[in-house]
Amino acid sequence: MEYLKNGQIHTALTEGYSSEGYGVVRLDGAVVFVPRAVRGERIDLRITRVMKTHALGEIVKIHTPSPERAVPDCPYYGRCGGCDFRHLSYAEELQAKRQRVQDALSRIGGADVQVEEILGAKNPEHYRNKCQYPVGPRGEIGFFQARTHQVVPVDRCLLQPEVCDRTAHAVGSWMKRYKIPAYDEATGRGLVRHVYVRANRKGESLCCVVVNGRKVPREAELAALVLAAAPKTLGVVLNVNTKKGNVILGDQYRTLWGQDFLMDTLCGLEFKLSVPSFYQVNRDQAEVLYGKALEFAALTGEETALDLYCGAGTITLCLAGRAKRAIGAEIVPAAIRDAEENAARNGVNNAAFFCGDAADTAAMLEAQGLRPDVITVDPPRKGLSPEVIASAAAMGPERIVYVSCDPGTLGRDVKLFAERGYRALRAAAVDMFPGTRHVETVVLMSRVKEK
């Protein structure tokens, strides 16, 4: 890397994409990541930063633009950190994501499995049903600039439903009208930290304002302004978060108006969702994702299925419809309460739920002698702990279905499962997050029979 210097200009071919969505260029073996470079384009690039293992660059000139290059359709693209691929055609975005998953499984996981397909979204815009808007220290509402905590004010987002944007800006109007101070993370002072909005298929919404305190002035006026902007609002909730750090939600809630939940339908089932309940943000693609997970689970109606990280019970209840018995585990108490209510509401009587850490719950069930036929896991981005993998493998299920939102940790965990006798047989990607670099994956692992 010594020969690369800041400011140098090189001509090179863009070979593919990094996990961050950057174009990948190689200069005599050195890897350079170039934002907005498109696969197949020959470009002139300027070196902007040299590090030990790679360098960063910027486009100076595109010799022949790729037919897959698109004009970004968002005025905030490049400033807001929400999207990564608005300079690509959707077909090229899907190709980049599929290759990212394949590389993770092969290079990190060491798995000899092909990503069979990537299932794209029919509607790649306004798909999010959960929207989280950070509030800047001067009261600006929008989204963080990439790799910073600087808030870029946004009027309309192509990923969020309009009702969520209207709700967020109503909170901003309330702050401005009544001089409600925004939280300043540098000083720890101020009140309003985030605006959190959920929306369902009917266009109904739930507004949660996250504050650095236990109450705010003019609470009735807040609810009135939110209702005026979004008449189908079902409730306005205050969340208390007085801790420093990046965690959005605190542990305490108080309903200012209406109710603290909304209902939604997924896979033919009805779900009650409170603010902290885990629920896939793209409802339509979640049905595609869960459909693929059920296909890989290959249930016949005679099995016991264990679902770790079950959230509000979405996957668990889908499994219960095809298994003899389904068990869900989740660490968030409110989500477990929602899951139990969701089971009763949908007439599901062959599902049970445990509240606790996934590793502890898996170890407990394994110690009790539970031998599930199928285990499904849908962990957060950090993936599974070694303890969860050990306990899951010790139960000896025939199949493990891993639903992942991060290809890197998925690859790592697939390798750890292989060390415990589980081989990856099938894999498919699902584009849950169009416009962004994120992608969901479903992997089927099967227990290797001893000869």
Coordinates of C-alpha atoms in Angstrom, one line a residue:
M1 CA 0.0 0.0 0.0
E2 CA 3.1 2.3 0.3
Y3 CA 2.9 3.4 -3.3
L4 CA -0.7 4.8 -2.9
K5 CA -0.7 8.4 -1.8
N6 CA -3.6 10.8 -1.1
G7 CA -4.4 12.9 -4.1
Q8 CA -3.1 10.5 -6.7
I9 CA -5.3 9.8 -9.7
H10 CA -5.5 6.4 -11.2
T11 CA -7.6 4.8 -14.0
A12 CA -9.1 1.4 -13.2
L13 CA -12.1 -0.9 -13.8
T14 CA -14.8 -1.3 -11.1
E15 CA -15.0 -5.0 -10.4
G16 CA -17.9 -5.3 -7.9
Y17 CA -19.2 -4.0 -4.6
S18 CA -18.1 -4.0 -0.9
S19 CA -20.4 -4.8 2.0
E20 CA -20.9 -1.0 2.4
G21 CA -22.1 -0.7 -1.1
Y22 CA -18.9 1.0 -2.5
G23 CA -17.5 0.1 -5.8
V24 CA -14.4 -2.2 -5.6
V25 CA -11.3 -1.3 -7.6
R26 CA -7.9 -3.1 -7.5
L27 CA -4.7 -1.2 -8.2
D28 CA -1.8 -3.7 -8.5
G29 CA -3.4 -5.9 -5.8
A30 CA -4.4 -3.0 -3.5
V31 CA -8.1 -2.7 -2.9
V32 CA -9.7 0.8 -3.2
F33 CA -13.4 1.4 -2.2
V34 CA -15.0 4.1 -4.3
P35 CA -18.5 5.5 -3.4
R36 CA -21.1 5.4 -6.3
A37 CA -18.8 3.5 -8.6
V38 CA -20.8 0.9 -10.7
R39 CA -19.6 -2.5 -11.6
G40 CA -18.1 -2.7 -15.1
E41 CA -17.3 1.0 -15.3
R42 CA -13.8 2.3 -16.1
I43 CA -13.2 5.3 -14.0
D44 CA -10.5 7.9 -13.1
L45 CA -10.4 8.0 -9.3
R46 CA -8.6 10.1 -6.8
I47 CA -7.1 8.5 -3.7
T48 CA -8.6 10.2 -0.6
R49 CA -7.4 8.1 2.3
V50 CA -4.8 5.3 2.6
M51 CA -5.2 2.7 5.4
K52 CA -3.3 -0.5 6.2
T53 CA -5.5 -3.0 4.3
H54 CA -7.3 -0.8 1.8
A55 CA -7.8 2.7 0.5
L56 CA -10.7 5.0 -0.2
G57 CA -11.2 7.0 -3.4
E58 CA -13.6 9.3 -5.2
I59 CA -14.7 9.4 -8.8
V60 CA -13.0 12.0 -11.0
K61 CA -14.3 10.8 -14.4
I62 CA -16.4 8.0 -15.7
H63 CA -15.2 6.9 -19.1
T64 CA -18.2 4.9 -20.1
P65 CA -21.2 5.0 -17.8
S66 CA -22.8 1.6 -17.0
P67 CA -26.3 1.0 -18.4
E68 CA -27.1 0.0 -14.7
R69 CA -26.2 3.5 -13.5
A70 CA -29.3 5.5 -12.4
V71 CA -29.9 9.1 -11.6
P72 CA -30.5 9.3 -7.8
D73 CA -34.2 10.1 -7.3
C74 CA -33.8 11.6 -3.8
P75 CA -32.5 15.1 -3.1
Y76 CA -30.9 13.9 0.2
Y77 CA -28.9 11.1 -1.3
G78 CA -25.3 11.4 -0.4
R79 CA -26.0 13.5 2.7
C80 CA -28.5 11.3 4.5
G81 CA -27.0 8.0 5.5
G82 CA -30.2 5.9 4.9
C83 CA -29.7 4.7 1.3
D84 CA -26.7 3.3 -0.4
F85 CA -27.9 2.2 -3.9
R86 CA -30.0 5.0 -5.4
H87 CA -27.4 5.4 -8.1
L88 CA -28.0 1.8 -9.3
S89 CA -30.9 0.2 -11.2
Y90 CA -32.9 -2.1 -9.0
A91 CA -31.7 -5.2 -11.0
E92 CA -28.1 -4.2 -10.3
E93 CA -28.8 -3.6 -6.6
L94 CA -30.2 -7.1 -6.3
Q95 CA -27.2 -8.6 -8.0
A96 CA -24.9 -6.7 -5.6
K97 CA -26.8 -8.0 -2.6
R98 CA -26.9 -11.6 -3.9
Q99 CA -23.2 -11.5 -4.4
R100 CA -22.6 -10.1 -1.0
V101 CA -24.4 -13.0 0.6
Q102 CA -22.6 -15.5 -1.6
D103 CA -19.2 -14.1 -0.7
A104 CA -20.0 -14.2 3.1
L105 CA -21.2 -17.8 3.0
S106 CA -18.2 -18.9 0.9
R107 CA -15.3 -16.8 2.2
I108 CA -16.3 -16.3 5.8
G109 CA -18.5 -19.4 6.3
G110 CA -16.4 -21.8 4.2
A111 CA -19.7 -23.3 3.0
D112 CA -20.1 -25.0 -0.3
V113 CA -23.6 -23.7 -0.9
Q114 CA -25.0 -21.5 -3.6
V115 CA -27.4 -18.6 -3.0
E116 CA -30.3 -20.0 -5.1
E117 CA -32.0 -16.6 -5.7
I118 CA -32.6 -13.2 -4.4
L119 CA -36.3 -12.3 -4.0
G120 CA -36.8 -8.6 -4.9
A121 CA -39.5 -6.3 -3.7
K122 CA -42.5 -5.6 -5.9
N123 CA -42.6 -2.1 -4.5
P124 CA -39.2 -0.8 -3.4
E125 CA -40.4 2.5 -2.0
H126 CA -42.3 3.6 1.1
Y127 CA -42.1 0.1 2.5
R128 CA -41.1 0.8 6.1
N129 CA -43.7 0.3 8.8
K130 CA -41.4 1.4 11.6
C131 CA -39.8 4.8 11.3
Q132 CA -37.2 6.3 13.7
Y133 CA -36.4 9.9 13.3
P134 CA -33.4 11.3 15.3
V135 CA -33.8 14.9 16.6
G136 CA -30.8 17.2 16.3
P137 CA -29.8 19.6 19.0
R138 CA -31.4 22.6 17.2
G139 CA -34.7 20.7 16.8
E140 CA -34.0 19.4 13.2
I141 CA -35.8 16.2 12.4
G142 CA -34.6 13.8 9.8
F143 CA -31.9 11.1 9.6
F144 CA -28.3 10.8 10.5
Q145 CA -25.6 11.6 8.0
A146 CA -23.5 8.4 7.3
R147 CA -21.1 7.5 10.1
T148 CA -22.0 10.6 12.1
H149 CA -24.7 11.8 14.5
Q150 CA -25.3 14.9 12.6
V151 CA -29.0 15.1 11.7
V152 CA -29.9 15.9 8.1
P153 CA -33.4 17.5 8.0
V154 CA -35.7 15.5 5.7
D155 CA -39.2 16.6 4.5
R156 CA -40.1 13.4 2.5
C157 CA -38.3 10.1 2.6
L158 CA -38.7 7.5 -0.2
L159 CA -38.4 4.6 2.3
Q160 CA -41.0 5.8 4.8
P161 CA -44.8 6.0 4.4
E162 CA -46.1 9.6 4.1
V163 CA -48.1 9.3 7.4
C164 CA -44.8 8.7 9.3
D165 CA -43.2 11.8 7.8
R166 CA -46.3 13.9 8.6
T167 CA -46.3 12.6 12.2
A168 CA -42.6 13.4 12.7
H169 CA -43.0 16.9 11.4
A170 CA -46.0 17.5 13.6
V171 CA -43.8 16.7 16.6
G172 CA -41.3 19.2 15.2
S173 CA -44.0 21.9 14.9
W174 CA -45.0 21.2 18.5
M175 CA -41.4 21.7 19.6
K176 CA -41.0 24.9 17.7
R177 CA -44.4 26.4 18.7
Y178 CA -44.0 25.7 22.4
K179 CA -40.2 26.1 22.5
I180 CA -39.6 22.4 23.6
P181 CA -35.9 21.9 23.7
A182 CA -34.2 19.1 21.8
Y183 CA -31.8 16.8 23.4
D184 CA -28.1 17.6 22.9
E185 CA -26.0 14.4 23.3
A186 CA -22.8 16.5 23.7
T187 CA -24.1 18.1 26.9
G188 CA -26.8 15.6 28.0
R189 CA -29.3 18.4 28.3
G190 CA -32.6 19.0 26.5
L191 CA -35.7 16.8 26.1
V192 CA -36.7 15.4 22.7
R193 CA -34.3 12.7 21.4
H194 CA -36.3 10.7 18.8
V195 CA -39.7 10.4 17.1
Y196 CA -40.7 6.8 16.6
V197 CA -43.7 5.9 14.4
R198 CA -45.3 2.6 13.6
A199 CA -47.9 2.2 10.7
N200 CA -50.1 -0.7 9.7
R201 CA -51.7 -1.9 6.5
K202 CA -54.8 0.3 7.1
G203 CA -52.7 3.4 7.4
E204 CA -53.2 3.6 11.1
S205 CA -50.2 4.8 13.2
L206 CA -48.8 4.9 16.6
C207 CA -46.6 7.9 17.6
C208 CA -43.9 7.6 20.3
V209 CA -41.8 10.5 21.4
V210 CA -38.5 9.6 23.1
V211 CA -37.5 12.1 25.7
N212 CA -34.7 12.8 28.2
G213 CA -37.1 13.1 31.2
R214 CA -40.4 11.8 32.6
K215 CA -42.7 14.4 31.2
V216 CA -42.8 17.2 28.7
P217 CA -44.7 20.5 28.6
R218 CA -47.9 20.8 26.6
E219 CA -48.7 17.1 26.3
A220 CA -52.3 17.7 25.2
E221 CA -51.1 20.1 22.5
L222 CA -48.6 17.4 21.3
A223 CA -51.4 14.9 20.8
A224 CA -53.6 17.4 19.1
L225 CA -51.0 18.4 16.5
V226 CA -50.1 14.7 15.8
L227 CA -53.8 13.9 15.3
A228 CA -54.3 16.9 13.0
A229 CA -51.4 15.8 10.8
A230 CA -52.3 12.0 10.9
P231 CA -56.0 11.6 11.7
K232 CA -55.7 7.8 11.8
T233 CA -53.3 8.0 14.7
L234 CA -54.4 5.4 17.4
G235 CA -52.1 6.6 20.2
V236 CA -49.4 9.0 21.3
V237 CA -46.9 7.5 23.8
L238 CA -44.0 9.1 25.7
N239 CA -40.9 6.9 26.2
V240 CA -38.4 7.8 28.9
N241 CA -34.7 7.5 28.0
T242 CA -32.3 9.4 30.3
K243 CA -29.3 7.3 29.5
K244 CA -26.4 8.5 27.4
G245 CA -25.5 6.3 24.4
N246 CA -27.0 5.1 21.1
V247 CA -29.9 3.0 22.3
I248 CA -33.1 4.7 21.1
L249 CA -35.7 3.5 23.5
G250 CA -35.7 3.5 27.3
D251 CA -37.6 1.1 29.5
Q252 CA -40.5 3.3 30.7
Y253 CA -43.6 4.3 28.7
R254 CA -46.6 6.5 29.4
T255 CA -49.6 6.9 27.1
L256 CA -50.5 10.6 26.5
W257 CA -53.5 9.9 24.3
G258 CA -55.3 6.9 22.9
Q259 CA -53.7 3.4 23.1
D260 CA -50.2 2.1 23.3
F261 CA -50.5 -0.5 20.5
L262 CA -51.8 -1.1 17.0
M263 CA -52.9 -4.2 15.1
D264 CA -51.5 -5.5 11.9
T265 CA -51.8 -8.6 9.7
L266 CA -48.9 -10.8 8.5
C267 CA -49.1 -14.2 6.8
G268 CA -52.9 -14.3 7.4
L269 CA -52.4 -13.8 11.1
E270 CA -53.3 -10.7 13.2
F271 CA -50.6 -9.2 15.5
K272 CA -50.7 -6.7 18.3
L273 CA -47.6 -4.5 18.3
S274 CA -46.5 -2.2 21.1
V275 CA -43.6 0.2 20.6
P276 CA -40.7 -2.2 21.6
S277 CA -42.1 -5.3 19.9
F278 CA -39.8 -6.7 17.2
Y279 CA -41.6 -6.8 13.8
Q280 CA -40.1 -6.9 10.4
V281 CA -40.1 -3.3 8.9
N282 CA -41.1 -4.4 5.4
R283 CA -44.4 -6.3 5.8
D284 CA -44.7 -7.5 2.2
Q285 CA -41.2 -8.8 2.1
A286 CA -41.5 -10.3 5.5
E287 CA -44.2 -12.6 4.1
V288 CA -41.8 -13.6 1.3
L289 CA -39.0 -14.2 3.9
Y290 CA -41.2 -16.3 6.2
G291 CA -42.5 -18.2 3.3
K292 CA -39.0 -19.2 2.4
A293 CA -38.2 -20.1 6.0
L294 CA -41.2 -22.4 6.2
E295 CA -40.2 -24.0 2.9
F296 CA -36.7 -24.7 4.3
A297 CA -38.3 -26.0 7.6
A298 CA -40.2 -28.7 5.6
L299 CA -42.8 -29.3 8.4
T300 CA -45.3 -32.1 8.1
G301 CA -47.4 -31.5 11.2
E302 CA -45.6 -34.0 13.5
E303 CA -42.7 -31.9 14.5
T304 CA -41.7 -29.8 17.5
A305 CA -40.3 -26.4 16.4
L306 CA -38.2 -24.0 18.5
D307 CA -38.0 -20.4 17.5
L308 CA -35.3 -18.3 19.2
Y309 CA -35.5 -14.5 19.1
C310 CA -39.2 -14.8 18.4
G311 CA -40.2 -11.1 18.9
A312 CA -44.0 -10.7 18.9
G313 CA -44.3 -14.4 17.8
T314 CA -44.5 -13.9 14.0
I315 CA -42.3 -16.8 12.9
T316 CA -43.4 -19.0 15.9
L317 CA -47.1 -18.7 15.0
C318 CA -46.3 -19.4 11.3
L319 CA -44.5 -22.5 12.5
A320 CA -47.3 -23.5 14.7
G321 CA -49.6 -23.6 11.7
R322 CA -47.6 -26.5 10.2
A323 CA -46.0 -28.2 13.3
K324 CA -47.4 -30.3 16.1
R325 CA -45.9 -27.9 18.6
A326 CA -44.0 -24.5 18.5
I327 CA -42.0 -22.8 21.2
G328 CA -40.8 -19.2 21.0
A329 CA -38.2 -17.4 23.1
E330 CA -37.5 -13.7 23.4
I331 CA -35.7 -11.5 26.0
V332 CA -38.1 -8.5 25.7
P333 CA -41.0 -9.0 28.2
A334 CA -43.4 -6.7 26.3
A335 CA -42.8 -8.7 23.1
I336 CA -43.5 -12.0 24.9
R337 CA -46.8 -10.5 26.3
D338 CA -47.7 -9.5 22.7
A339 CA -46.7 -13.0 21.4
E340 CA -49.0 -14.7 23.9
E341 CA -51.9 -12.4 23.1
N342 CA -51.2 -12.9 19.4
A343 CA -51.4 -16.7 19.8
A344 CA -54.8 -16.4 21.7
R345 CA -56.1 -13.9 19.3
N346 CA -55.4 -16.2 16.3
G347 CA -56.7 -19.3 18.0
V348 CA -53.3 -20.9 18.1
N349 CA -53.2 -23.4 21.0
N350 CA -50.0 -25.3 20.2
A351 CA -47.5 -22.5 20.8
A352 CA -45.7 -21.6 24.1
F353 CA -43.4 -18.7 24.8
F354 CA -40.5 -18.2 27.2
C355 CA -39.1 -14.8 28.2
G356 CA -35.3 -14.8 28.6
D357 CA -31.9 -14.5 27.0
A358 CA -31.6 -16.8 24.0
A359 CA -28.5 -18.5 25.4
D360 CA -30.0 -19.1 28.8
T361 CA -33.4 -20.2 27.4
A362 CA -31.7 -22.6 24.9
A363 CA -29.5 -24.0 27.7
M364 CA -32.5 -24.4 30.0
L365 CA -34.6 -26.2 27.3
E366 CA -31.7 -28.4 26.4
A367 CA -31.1 -29.3 30.1
Q368 CA -34.8 -30.2 30.3
G369 CA -34.4 -32.7 27.5
L370 CA -36.2 -30.8 24.8
R371 CA -35.3 -32.3 21.4
P372 CA -36.9 -30.1 18.7
D373 CA -37.0 -31.4 15.2
V374 CA -36.5 -27.9 13.8
I375 CA -34.9 -24.8 15.3
T376 CA -35.3 -21.4 13.7
V377 CA -33.2 -18.4 14.7
D378 CA -33.7 -14.8 13.7
P379 CA -31.1 -12.9 15.7
P380 CA -30.2 -9.2 15.6
R381 CA -27.3 -7.9 13.4
K382 CA -24.6 -9.2 15.8
G383 CA -25.7 -12.8 15.2
L384 CA -25.6 -15.7 17.6
S385 CA -23.4 -16.1 20.6
P386 CA -21.3 -19.2 20.8
E387 CA -23.4 -20.4 23.8
V388 CA -26.6 -20.2 21.7
I389 CA -24.9 -22.2 18.9
A390 CA -23.7 -24.8 21.3
S391 CA -27.0 -25.3 23.0
A392 CA -28.9 -25.4 19.7
A393 CA -26.6 -28.0 18.3
A394 CA -26.7 -30.0 21.5
M395 CA -30.5 -30.4 21.1
G396 CA -29.8 -32.4 18.0
P397 CA -32.5 -31.0 15.6
E398 CA -32.7 -32.4 12.1
R399 CA -32.8 -29.0 10.6
I400 CA -31.8 -25.4 11.6
V401 CA -33.2 -22.5 9.7
Y402 CA -31.2 -19.4 10.1
V403 CA -32.8 -16.1 9.2
S404 CA -30.2 -13.4 9.1
C405 CA -30.0 -9.6 8.5
D406 CA -26.2 -9.5 8.4
P407 CA -24.3 -11.7 5.9
G408 CA -21.0 -11.3 7.8
T409 CA -22.2 -12.6 11.1
L410 CA -24.3 -15.2 9.2
G411 CA -21.1 -16.5 7.6
R412 CA -19.3 -16.6 10.9
D413 CA -22.1 -18.6 12.6
V414 CA -22.6 -21.0 9.7
K415 CA -18.9 -21.9 10.1
L416 CA -19.4 -22.5 13.9
F417 CA -22.5 -24.7 13.2
A418 CA -20.4 -26.7 10.7
E419 CA -17.9 -27.4 13.5
R420 CA -20.8 -28.9 15.5
G421 CA -22.0 -31.1 12.7
Y422 CA -24.5 -28.9 10.8
R423 CA -23.9 -28.4 7.1
A424 CA -25.5 -25.6 5.0
L425 CA -27.6 -27.1 2.3
R426 CA -29.7 -24.3 0.9
A427 CA -29.6 -20.5 0.9
A428 CA -31.8 -17.7 -0.5
A429 CA -31.6 -13.9 -0.1
V430 CA -34.6 -11.6 0.3
D431 CA -34.4 -7.9 -0.3
M432 CA -36.1 -6.6 2.8
F433 CA -34.5 -3.2 2.5
P434 CA -34.5 -1.8 -1.0
G435 CA -32.3 1.2 -1.6
T436 CA -29.9 0.2 1.3
R437 CA -27.0 -2.2 1.5
H438 CA -28.8 -4.4 4.0
V439 CA -30.2 -7.8 2.9
E440 CA -31.9 -10.7 4.6
T441 CA -30.9 -14.3 4.1
V442 CA -32.4 -17.7 4.9
V443 CA -30.1 -20.6 5.3
L444 CA -31.0 -24.3 5.8
M445 CA -28.6 -26.3 7.8
S446 CA -28.9 -30.1 8.3
R447 CA -27.3 -32.4 10.8
V448 CA -24.6 -34.5 9.2
K449 CA -25.3 -38.2 9.7
E450 CA -22.4 -40.2 11.1
K451 CA -21.4 -43.0 8.9

